[in-house]
Amino acid sequence: MLNRRFLLVKLRLTLWVKLLGEVEEFFEQYLSQDSIFSNKAALQAQYIPNQIVHREEQQQQVARVLAPVLRLQKPSNLFIYGKTGTGKTLVIKQVLQDILKVATGRALPIKIVYVNCKLKHVADTEYRLLVQILRDFGKSLPTTGLPTEEVYRVFYAALDEQPLQLVLVLDEIDELIGKTGNSALYNLTRCNTALLKTRLTLVGICNNIMFTDGLDPRIKSSLSEEELIFPPYNALQLQSILQQRSSLAFRSNVMTQGVLEKCAAFAAREHGDARRALDLLRVAGELADRAISSQVLIEHLDEAEKKLEKDHHLEAVANQPRQYHAVLYAVCKLLEQRSSIFTGEVYSRYQFICSSASMRPLTQRRVSDILGDLDILGLVHAPILSKGRYGRTRQITLPYGAEVQSKIRSMLDESLALQHAEH
Ligand SMILES: Nc1ncnc2c1ncn2[C@@H]1O[C@H](COP(=O)(O)OP(=O)(O)OP(=O)(O)O)[C@@H](O)[C@H]1O
Ligand SMILES: [Mg+2]
């Protein structure tokens, strides 16, 4: 018995030493080859390239709207809309950077405050947003539970200390409304009536087209004095963006024929998202680097696409409310045995899941709408079919492979915490 244990320990040790040898060898090999990246930061989200290609027109439009600030006149408020990854944040940051350069050269009293409302603890409440803005003025707000009017009195006094042209950028502004309702934005759009010296200009940025529908009409008209839409990039435009960034990020001759083209085609297939294109290229580069390859090959790109696709679906599921989880779970369960299903079947299974998860079931009509939303998110494929006099239904399939399906199922298991096994 003792002998056997000794042999087992010895075997484990030998394997361990062998593995260590292999790891060491890997490190040696890794170091013996130069990284394929020359400046990986050029592929990261916060990198601001010197030249923004295919956005010359939008840059000029933003510049024209905001230019009066340099004459110390208040520009119109500006609302920018465009799908994710269409260069909105990049363009606004670049134009404001240029405004500041000119203003600093001439000692003009111009101040720019940029707030990303999506960041945690930044714009979760109206109070926090005001704190965030004042931080740029080196000021703070009293923390005691002051009434809103008193908080604003302190806020106005801080902004009005010296006459300023203040440009406040609220990026991902839909998040602000989601978290604080209309109140914060309403008060900000009315700021200039309370300020004596300083003038405030608002720039709102958002990628959710439904955003303005839910807005108080007074806020909507004030925020959208000027409106600008950023269209999605097409595959050729994405290709030149990738070309520009890859020449900064990678050593020369690292990119093999067709990689950038395919990368652009992948990203254009979704909706012309430059962020996704750059992420794909970065991950493909990392995979090539990890494989100690001296070049980025098409196979690295294909692998990167699979990896990002998986992350993308899982993130989309995680961001949905629990009712959506219950509907998606019903779909996943039914599709374990069948290749396609219909709305009615989903509804029966959904009701059963609701009872098991102690949730109040929604109506069948609402569940059909949720299936439509899940379809838009790419989490199910659910086209509407007409069944003649039997009305309309959705035929539902899942647009991703078995591995992603199983990951999603365990994520939903956890979120729904079903009380009895769901078979
Ligand atoms: N025309 C361009 N030239 C070079 N890089 C670009 C261009 N447009 C976008 N990018 C890059 O793509 C990424 C996404 O751009 P950006 O952050 O501006 O998108 P966005 O429209 O603000 O998206 P979201 O709505 O998700 O915030 C960034 O890394 C940015 O540098
Ligand atoms: Mg942005």
Short mmCIF file of C-alpha atoms and ligand atoms in Angstrom, two decimals:
data_model
loop_
_atom_site.label_atom_id
_atom_site.label_comp_id
_atom_site.label_asym_id
_atom_site.label_seq_id
_atom_site.Cartn_x
_atom_site.Cartn_y
_atom_site.Cartn_z
CA MET A 1 0.00 0.00 0.00
CA LEU A 2 2.75 2.38 1.13
CA ASN A 3 4.76 1.35 -1.87
CA ARG A 4 1.89 2.20 -4.22
CA ARG A 5 1.49 5.61 -2.66
CA PHE A 6 5.21 6.23 -3.01
CA LEU A 7 5.06 5.27 -6.69
CA LEU A 8 2.11 7.59 -7.27
CA VAL A 9 3.87 10.54 -5.63
CA LYS A 10 6.99 9.81 -7.67
CA LEU A 11 4.96 9.68 -10.88
CA ARG A 12 3.26 12.98 -10.06
CA LEU A 13 6.61 14.59 -9.31
CA THR A 14 8.09 13.38 -12.59
CA LEU A 15 5.12 14.72 -14.52
CA TRP A 16 5.38 18.01 -12.69
CA VAL A 17 9.08 18.37 -13.43
CA LYS A 18 8.41 17.45 -17.07
CA LEU A 19 5.64 20.04 -17.26
CA LEU A 20 7.88 22.64 -15.65
CA GLY A 21 10.51 21.81 -18.24
CA GLU A 22 7.97 22.33 -21.00
CA VAL A 23 6.77 25.62 -19.52
CA GLU A 24 10.34 26.80 -19.23
CA GLU A 25 10.99 25.76 -22.79
CA PHE A 26 7.87 27.69 -23.86
CA PHE A 27 9.14 30.84 -22.09
CA GLU A 28 12.57 30.45 -23.69
CA GLN A 29 11.00 30.05 -27.12
CA TYR A 30 8.64 32.94 -26.44
CA LEU A 31 11.51 35.25 -25.56
CA SER A 32 13.68 34.11 -28.45
CA GLN A 33 11.15 35.59 -30.85
CA ASP A 34 10.24 39.27 -31.10
CA SER A 35 6.63 40.14 -30.33
CA ILE A 36 4.59 40.71 -33.46
CA PHE A 37 3.26 43.89 -31.84
CA SER A 38 5.26 47.09 -32.04
CA ASN A 39 2.70 49.20 -30.17
CA LYS A 40 -0.25 47.21 -28.95
CA ALA A 41 -1.81 50.27 -27.28
CA ALA A 42 -2.79 51.47 -30.77
CA LEU A 43 -5.48 48.76 -30.82
CA GLN A 44 -6.95 49.66 -27.46
CA ALA A 45 -10.24 51.50 -27.04
CA GLN A 46 -8.88 54.63 -25.38
CA TYR A 47 -6.25 55.25 -28.10
CA ILE A 48 -6.92 58.45 -30.08
CA PRO A 49 -5.41 58.19 -33.59
CA ASN A 50 -3.93 61.33 -35.16
CA GLN A 51 -6.13 61.02 -38.16
CA ILE A 52 -9.76 59.94 -38.03
CA VAL A 53 -10.56 58.51 -41.44
CA HIS A 54 -14.08 58.57 -42.94
CA ARG A 55 -15.36 60.97 -40.31
CA GLU A 56 -14.12 64.24 -41.83
CA GLU A 57 -17.68 65.43 -42.47
CA GLN A 58 -18.87 64.67 -38.91
CA GLN A 59 -15.75 66.32 -37.45
CA GLN A 60 -16.50 69.45 -39.44
CA GLN A 61 -20.15 69.45 -38.46
CA VAL A 62 -19.35 69.13 -34.76
CA ALA A 63 -16.65 71.80 -35.11
CA ARG A 64 -19.10 74.17 -36.83
CA VAL A 65 -21.76 73.74 -34.15
CA LEU A 66 -19.30 74.29 -31.30
CA ALA A 67 -17.10 77.00 -32.91
CA PRO A 68 -19.03 79.99 -31.38
CA VAL A 69 -17.60 78.98 -28.04
CA LEU A 70 -14.27 80.39 -29.26
CA ARG A 71 -15.96 83.79 -29.70
CA LEU A 72 -17.30 83.32 -26.19
CA GLN A 73 -20.84 82.95 -27.51
CA LYS A 74 -22.96 80.04 -26.40
CA PRO A 75 -23.24 77.35 -29.10
CA SER A 76 -26.43 75.36 -29.65
CA ASN A 77 -26.81 72.19 -27.64
CA LEU A 78 -25.90 69.16 -29.70
CA PHE A 79 -27.27 65.65 -29.75
CA ILE A 80 -25.24 62.93 -31.47
CA TYR A 81 -26.71 59.57 -32.32
CA GLY A 82 -25.12 56.55 -34.01
CA LYS A 83 -24.81 52.82 -33.46
CA THR A 84 -22.05 51.45 -31.29
CA GLY A 85 -18.50 51.72 -32.67
CA THR A 86 -19.29 54.43 -35.23
CA GLY A 87 -16.70 56.87 -33.86
CA LYS A 88 -18.93 59.23 -31.83
CA THR A 89 -16.76 59.35 -28.70
CA LEU A 90 -13.58 59.51 -30.76
CA VAL A 91 -14.79 62.45 -32.89
CA ILE A 92 -16.15 64.50 -30.00
CA LYS A 93 -12.96 64.00 -27.97
CA GLN A 94 -10.80 65.00 -30.92
CA VAL A 95 -12.80 68.16 -31.71
CA LEU A 96 -12.89 69.23 -28.06
CA GLN A 97 -9.16 68.63 -27.76
CA ASP A 98 -8.65 71.00 -30.72
CA ILE A 99 -10.98 73.61 -29.21
CA LEU A 100 -9.01 73.48 -25.98
CA LYS A 101 -5.73 73.86 -27.86
CA VAL A 102 -6.93 77.06 -29.55
CA ALA A 103 -8.54 78.32 -26.32
CA THR A 104 -5.41 77.72 -24.24
CA GLY A 105 -3.25 79.50 -26.84
CA ARG A 106 -5.46 82.58 -26.53
CA ALA A 107 -6.20 82.28 -22.81
CA LEU A 108 -9.95 82.05 -23.47
CA PRO A 109 -12.19 81.19 -20.50
CA ILE A 110 -13.48 77.91 -21.93
CA LYS A 111 -13.95 74.75 -19.94
CA ILE A 112 -14.83 71.29 -21.15
CA VAL A 113 -16.21 68.55 -18.93
CA TYR A 114 -16.62 65.04 -20.30
CA VAL A 115 -18.77 62.55 -18.39
CA ASN A 116 -19.31 58.94 -19.41
CA CYS A 117 -22.68 58.20 -17.81
CA LYS A 118 -22.20 54.47 -18.19
CA LEU A 119 -19.34 54.32 -15.70
CA LYS A 120 -20.24 53.10 -12.23
CA HIS A 121 -20.67 55.73 -9.49
CA VAL A 122 -20.45 58.57 -12.02
CA ALA A 123 -24.04 59.35 -12.92
CA ASP A 124 -26.03 56.81 -10.89
CA THR A 125 -27.91 59.63 -9.19
CA GLU A 126 -28.45 63.31 -9.99
CA TYR A 127 -26.35 64.20 -6.96
CA ARG A 128 -23.42 62.02 -8.12
CA LEU A 129 -23.51 63.61 -11.56
CA LEU A 130 -23.24 67.10 -10.05
CA VAL A 131 -20.39 65.90 -7.82
CA GLN A 132 -18.63 64.52 -10.89
CA ILE A 133 -18.98 67.81 -12.80
CA LEU A 134 -17.79 69.89 -9.85
CA ARG A 135 -14.76 67.64 -9.42
CA ASP A 136 -13.44 69.19 -12.65
CA PHE A 137 -13.75 72.58 -10.94
CA GLY A 138 -11.82 71.31 -7.92
CA LYS A 139 -14.99 71.72 -5.86
CA SER A 140 -17.18 69.36 -3.88
CA LEU A 141 -20.78 69.24 -2.66
CA PRO A 142 -21.82 68.88 0.98
CA THR A 143 -22.59 65.22 1.65
CA THR A 144 -25.43 65.77 4.10
CA GLY A 145 -28.94 65.17 2.79
CA LEU A 146 -29.53 68.67 1.46
CA PRO A 147 -32.73 69.34 -0.48
CA THR A 148 -32.25 69.39 -4.27
CA GLU A 149 -32.67 73.18 -4.53
CA GLU A 150 -29.91 73.71 -2.01
CA VAL A 151 -27.59 71.30 -3.88
CA TYR A 152 -28.22 73.23 -7.08
CA ARG A 153 -27.62 76.54 -5.33
CA VAL A 154 -24.12 75.35 -4.37
CA PHE A 155 -23.61 73.91 -7.86
CA TYR A 156 -24.57 77.16 -9.63
CA ALA A 157 -22.39 79.20 -7.29
CA ALA A 158 -19.39 77.02 -8.17
CA LEU A 159 -19.98 77.30 -11.94
CA ASP A 160 -20.58 81.03 -11.68
CA GLU A 161 -17.46 81.90 -9.74
CA GLN A 162 -15.87 83.18 -12.94
CA PRO A 163 -17.52 83.82 -16.32
CA LEU A 164 -16.97 80.70 -18.42
CA GLN A 165 -18.14 79.04 -21.58
CA LEU A 166 -18.72 75.52 -20.26
CA VAL A 167 -19.24 72.59 -22.64
CA LEU A 168 -20.60 69.54 -20.85
CA VAL A 169 -20.45 66.26 -22.78
CA LEU A 170 -22.77 63.56 -21.50
CA ASP A 171 -21.66 60.40 -23.29
CA GLU A 172 -23.98 57.36 -23.15
CA ILE A 173 -26.68 59.80 -22.02
CA ASP A 174 -29.40 57.12 -22.19
CA GLU A 175 -27.78 55.55 -19.10
CA LEU A 176 -28.33 58.80 -17.21
CA ILE A 177 -32.05 58.77 -18.01
CA GLY A 178 -32.22 55.06 -17.17
CA LYS A 179 -30.73 55.69 -13.75
CA THR A 180 -32.10 59.11 -12.76
CA GLY A 181 -35.21 59.64 -14.90
CA ASN A 182 -35.76 63.02 -16.59
CA SER A 183 -34.92 65.19 -13.59
CA ALA A 184 -31.13 65.62 -13.92
CA LEU A 185 -31.26 66.38 -17.61
CA TYR A 186 -34.22 68.72 -17.18
CA ASN A 187 -32.36 70.72 -14.54
CA LEU A 188 -29.21 70.85 -16.68
CA THR A 189 -31.08 72.08 -19.75
CA ARG A 190 -32.54 74.86 -17.56
CA CYS A 191 -29.17 75.80 -16.00
CA ASN A 192 -28.57 78.93 -18.05
CA THR A 193 -31.62 80.67 -16.61
CA ALA A 194 -30.11 80.35 -13.13
CA LEU A 195 -26.49 81.15 -14.06
CA LEU A 196 -25.47 84.79 -14.17
CA LYS A 197 -22.02 84.69 -15.76
CA THR A 198 -21.28 81.20 -17.02
CA ARG A 199 -23.00 79.71 -20.09
CA LEU A 200 -23.52 75.96 -20.32
CA THR A 201 -23.68 74.04 -23.60
CA LEU A 202 -24.77 70.40 -23.56
CA VAL A 203 -23.54 67.69 -25.91
CA GLY A 204 -25.46 64.42 -25.52
CA ILE A 205 -24.22 61.21 -27.15
CA CYS A 206 -26.15 57.98 -27.42
CA ASN A 207 -26.38 54.75 -29.41
CA ASN A 208 -29.94 53.85 -28.55
CA ILE A 209 -32.39 55.10 -31.14
CA MET A 210 -35.36 54.63 -28.80
CA PHE A 211 -33.77 57.03 -26.31
CA THR A 212 -35.42 60.28 -27.40
CA ASP A 213 -38.89 58.66 -27.56
CA GLY A 214 -39.04 58.34 -23.80
CA LEU A 215 -37.74 61.88 -23.16
CA ASP A 216 -39.77 64.71 -21.76
CA PRO A 217 -40.53 66.80 -24.92
CA ARG A 218 -39.08 69.95 -23.30
CA ILE A 219 -35.75 68.21 -22.70
CA LYS A 220 -35.82 66.71 -26.17
CA SER A 221 -36.22 70.04 -27.93
CA SER A 222 -33.61 71.72 -25.78
CA LEU A 223 -31.02 68.94 -26.10
CA SER A 224 -31.51 68.50 -29.85
CA GLU A 225 -31.10 72.12 -30.95
CA GLU A 226 -28.63 70.52 -33.36
CA GLU A 227 -28.66 66.84 -34.24
CA LEU A 228 -26.04 64.71 -35.88
CA ILE A 229 -26.22 61.10 -36.99
CA PHE A 230 -23.14 58.92 -37.41
CA PRO A 231 -23.81 56.23 -40.03
CA PRO A 232 -22.28 52.76 -39.67
CA TYR A 233 -19.00 52.09 -41.52
CA ASN A 234 -19.05 49.83 -44.56
CA ALA A 235 -16.52 47.02 -45.11
CA LEU A 236 -14.17 49.19 -47.20
CA GLN A 237 -14.13 51.98 -44.63
CA LEU A 238 -13.46 49.46 -41.86
CA GLN A 239 -10.61 48.09 -43.93
CA SER A 240 -8.85 51.45 -44.09
CA ILE A 241 -9.41 52.05 -40.35
CA LEU A 242 -7.83 48.65 -39.70
CA GLN A 243 -5.00 49.38 -42.11
CA GLN A 244 -4.16 52.61 -40.32
CA ARG A 245 -4.26 51.07 -36.85
CA SER A 246 -2.51 47.83 -37.75
CA SER A 247 0.41 49.71 -39.28
CA LEU A 248 0.86 51.41 -35.89
CA ALA A 249 0.24 48.33 -33.76
CA PHE A 250 2.12 45.55 -35.58
CA ARG A 251 5.66 45.16 -36.89
CA SER A 252 5.95 45.29 -40.67
CA ASN A 253 5.15 42.18 -42.71
CA VAL A 254 3.29 40.56 -39.83
CA MET A 255 -0.14 40.73 -41.42
CA THR A 256 -0.78 38.02 -44.02
CA GLN A 257 -2.75 38.56 -47.17
CA GLY A 258 -6.51 38.78 -46.62
CA VAL A 259 -6.53 39.11 -42.81
CA LEU A 260 -7.55 42.78 -42.70
CA GLU A 261 -10.12 42.26 -45.45
CA LYS A 262 -11.74 39.35 -43.66
CA CYS A 263 -11.62 41.17 -40.35
CA ALA A 264 -13.45 44.15 -41.89
CA ALA A 265 -15.98 41.82 -43.50
CA PHE A 266 -16.72 40.15 -40.14
CA ALA A 267 -17.34 43.51 -38.46
CA ALA A 268 -19.37 44.93 -41.35
CA ARG A 269 -21.64 41.88 -41.23
CA GLU A 270 -22.87 43.01 -37.81
CA HIS A 271 -23.39 46.75 -38.33
CA GLY A 272 -20.12 48.42 -39.22
CA ASP A 273 -18.73 48.58 -35.70
CA ALA A 274 -15.10 49.79 -35.73
CA ARG A 275 -14.61 48.74 -32.10
CA ARG A 276 -15.49 45.16 -32.96
CA ALA A 277 -13.16 45.23 -35.97
CA LEU A 278 -10.27 46.49 -33.83
CA ASP A 279 -11.04 43.99 -31.04
CA LEU A 280 -11.01 41.16 -33.57
CA LEU A 281 -7.65 42.25 -34.90
CA ARG A 282 -6.20 42.62 -31.41
CA VAL A 283 -7.39 39.18 -30.31
CA ALA A 284 -6.13 37.60 -33.57
CA GLY A 285 -2.75 39.24 -32.87
CA GLU A 286 -2.74 37.95 -29.29
CA LEU A 287 -3.55 34.42 -30.46
CA ALA A 288 -0.75 34.57 -33.03
CA ASP A 289 1.65 35.90 -30.40
CA ARG A 290 0.62 33.15 -27.98
CA ALA A 291 1.18 30.51 -30.66
CA ILE A 292 4.67 31.99 -31.21
CA SER A 293 3.78 32.65 -34.82
CA SER A 294 5.70 35.37 -36.65
CA GLN A 295 2.60 36.33 -38.61
CA VAL A 296 -1.11 36.82 -38.08
CA LEU A 297 -2.83 34.18 -40.18
CA ILE A 298 -6.43 33.77 -41.29
CA GLU A 299 -6.77 30.87 -38.83
CA HIS A 300 -5.88 33.21 -35.93
CA LEU A 301 -8.58 35.58 -37.11
CA ASP A 302 -11.17 32.78 -37.36
CA GLU A 303 -10.31 31.67 -33.86
CA ALA A 304 -10.57 35.27 -32.61
CA GLU A 305 -13.98 35.62 -34.21
CA LYS A 306 -15.22 32.47 -32.42
CA LYS A 307 -13.86 33.70 -29.11
CA LEU A 308 -15.40 37.17 -29.39
CA GLU A 309 -18.68 35.76 -30.63
CA LYS A 310 -18.92 33.64 -27.50
CA ASP A 311 -18.06 36.55 -25.18
CA HIS A 312 -20.50 38.77 -27.06
CA HIS A 313 -23.46 36.37 -26.61
CA LEU A 314 -22.70 35.69 -22.97
CA GLU A 315 -22.47 39.40 -22.21
CA ALA A 316 -25.73 40.08 -24.03
CA VAL A 317 -27.50 37.38 -21.96
CA ALA A 318 -26.04 38.69 -18.70
CA ASN A 319 -27.42 42.17 -19.45
CA GLN A 320 -31.04 41.02 -19.85
CA PRO A 321 -33.72 41.17 -17.14
CA ARG A 322 -34.99 38.01 -15.47
CA GLN A 323 -38.18 37.73 -17.56
CA TYR A 324 -36.00 37.59 -20.68
CA HIS A 325 -33.91 34.92 -19.02
CA ALA A 326 -37.05 32.83 -18.39
CA VAL A 327 -38.14 33.12 -22.05
CA LEU A 328 -34.66 32.27 -23.33
CA TYR A 329 -34.42 29.35 -20.93
CA ALA A 330 -37.72 27.96 -22.24
CA VAL A 331 -36.35 28.23 -25.80
CA CYS A 332 -33.05 26.54 -24.90
CA LYS A 333 -34.78 23.70 -23.07
CA LEU A 334 -37.21 22.99 -25.92
CA LEU A 335 -34.46 23.14 -28.51
CA GLU A 336 -32.47 20.49 -26.70
CA GLN A 337 -34.76 17.94 -28.36
CA ARG A 338 -35.94 19.71 -31.50
CA SER A 339 -34.39 21.77 -34.27
CA SER A 340 -37.09 24.49 -34.31
CA ILE A 341 -40.12 25.47 -32.21
CA PHE A 342 -43.06 27.92 -32.23
CA THR A 343 -44.22 30.74 -29.92
CA GLY A 344 -47.09 28.75 -28.35
CA GLU A 345 -44.78 25.97 -27.21
CA VAL A 346 -42.35 28.48 -25.76
CA TYR A 347 -45.17 30.12 -23.85
CA SER A 348 -46.30 26.89 -22.13
CA ARG A 349 -42.76 26.04 -21.10
CA TYR A 350 -42.17 29.65 -20.01
CA GLN A 351 -45.22 29.54 -17.69
CA PHE A 352 -43.90 26.36 -16.11
CA ILE A 353 -40.46 27.95 -15.60
CA CYS A 354 -42.06 31.04 -14.04
CA SER A 355 -43.85 28.91 -11.47
CA SER A 356 -40.63 27.08 -10.74
CA ALA A 357 -38.71 30.36 -10.35
CA SER A 358 -41.50 32.07 -8.34
CA MET A 359 -42.04 34.70 -11.04
CA ARG A 360 -45.31 36.20 -12.27
CA PRO A 361 -45.78 35.11 -15.91
CA LEU A 362 -46.35 37.81 -18.55
CA THR A 363 -48.98 37.50 -21.30
CA GLN A 364 -48.31 35.46 -24.44
CA ARG A 365 -48.34 38.70 -26.45
CA ARG A 366 -45.59 40.15 -24.25
CA VAL A 367 -43.55 36.94 -24.49
CA SER A 368 -43.79 37.15 -28.27
CA ASP A 369 -42.43 40.74 -28.06
CA ILE A 370 -39.58 39.51 -25.85
CA LEU A 371 -38.77 36.89 -28.48
CA GLY A 372 -38.63 39.75 -30.99
CA ASP A 373 -36.21 41.66 -28.72
CA LEU A 374 -34.06 38.54 -28.26
CA ASP A 375 -34.02 38.20 -32.04
CA ILE A 376 -32.74 41.80 -32.43
CA LEU A 377 -30.02 41.03 -29.87
CA GLY A 378 -29.02 37.97 -31.92
CA LEU A 379 -29.80 35.62 -29.01
CA VAL A 380 -32.51 33.73 -30.90
CA HIS A 381 -33.50 33.59 -34.53
CA ALA A 382 -37.27 34.15 -34.51
CA PRO A 383 -38.81 35.26 -37.83
CA ILE A 384 -42.61 35.71 -37.90
CA LEU A 385 -44.48 33.18 -40.04
CA SER A 386 -48.02 33.56 -41.24
CA LYS A 387 -50.07 30.42 -40.60
CA GLY A 388 -53.03 31.46 -42.74
CA ARG A 389 -56.27 31.53 -40.78
CA TYR A 390 -54.43 30.28 -37.67
CA GLY A 391 -52.73 33.66 -37.37
CA ARG A 392 -49.05 34.44 -37.00
CA THR A 393 -46.34 32.77 -34.99
CA ARG A 394 -42.57 32.88 -34.67
CA GLN A 395 -40.42 29.96 -35.75
CA ILE A 396 -37.52 29.87 -33.35
CA THR A 397 -33.99 28.49 -33.62
CA LEU A 398 -30.71 29.31 -31.85
CA PRO A 399 -28.07 31.09 -33.92
CA TYR A 400 -25.00 29.78 -32.04
CA GLY A 401 -23.20 26.47 -31.49
CA ALA A 402 -23.48 23.81 -28.77
CA GLU A 403 -20.66 25.18 -26.62
CA VAL A 404 -22.20 28.67 -26.35
CA GLN A 405 -25.65 27.11 -25.78
CA SER A 406 -24.42 25.12 -22.84
CA LYS A 407 -22.65 28.16 -21.31
CA ILE A 408 -25.83 30.21 -21.70
CA ARG A 409 -27.94 27.45 -20.12
CA SER A 410 -25.76 27.34 -17.01
CA MET A 411 -25.82 31.13 -16.78
CA LEU A 412 -29.64 31.04 -16.92
CA ASP A 413 -29.78 28.18 -14.40
CA GLU A 414 -27.95 30.37 -11.97
CA SER A 415 -29.98 33.51 -12.65
CA LEU A 416 -33.36 31.77 -12.38
CA ALA A 417 -32.45 29.57 -9.40
CA LEU A 418 -35.28 27.14 -10.22
CA GLN A 419 -36.84 25.45 -7.23
CA HIS A 420 -37.38 22.07 -8.84
CA ALA A 421 -35.51 20.45 -11.68
CA GLU A 422 -36.67 21.70 -15.08
CA HIS A 423 -36.85 18.89 -17.60
N1 LIG B 1 -12.86 56.66 -38.24
C1 LIG B 1 -12.09 56.03 -37.36
N2 LIG B 1 -10.77 55.97 -37.54
C2 LIG B 1 -10.01 55.31 -36.64
N3 LIG B 1 -10.49 54.67 -35.56
C3 LIG B 1 -11.81 54.70 -35.35
C4 LIG B 1 -12.67 55.38 -36.24
N4 LIG B 1 -13.94 55.26 -35.78
C5 LIG B 1 -13.88 54.52 -34.67
N5 LIG B 1 -12.60 54.18 -34.41
C6 LIG B 1 -12.14 53.38 -33.28
O1 LIG B 1 -13.17 52.44 -32.98
C7 LIG B 1 -13.41 52.33 -31.58
C8 LIG B 1 -14.84 52.73 -31.27
O2 LIG B 1 -15.04 54.10 -31.56
P1 LIG B 1 -15.89 55.03 -30.55
O3 LIG B 1 -15.53 54.69 -29.15
O4 LIG B 1 -15.72 56.43 -30.96
O5 LIG B 1 -17.35 54.50 -30.88
P2 LIG B 1 -18.75 55.05 -30.35
O6 LIG B 1 -19.53 55.48 -31.55
O7 LIG B 1 -18.54 56.06 -29.28
O8 LIG B 1 -19.40 53.72 -29.78
P3 LIG B 1 -20.37 53.53 -28.49
O9 LIG B 1 -21.73 54.00 -28.89
O10 LIG B 1 -20.35 52.05 -28.25
O11 LIG B 1 -19.79 54.31 -27.36
C9 LIG B 1 -12.37 53.21 -30.91
O12 LIG B 1 -11.26 52.43 -30.57
C10 LIG B 1 -11.99 54.21 -31.99
O13 LIG B 1 -10.67 54.65 -31.83
MG MG B 2 -18.84 56.02 -27.21
#
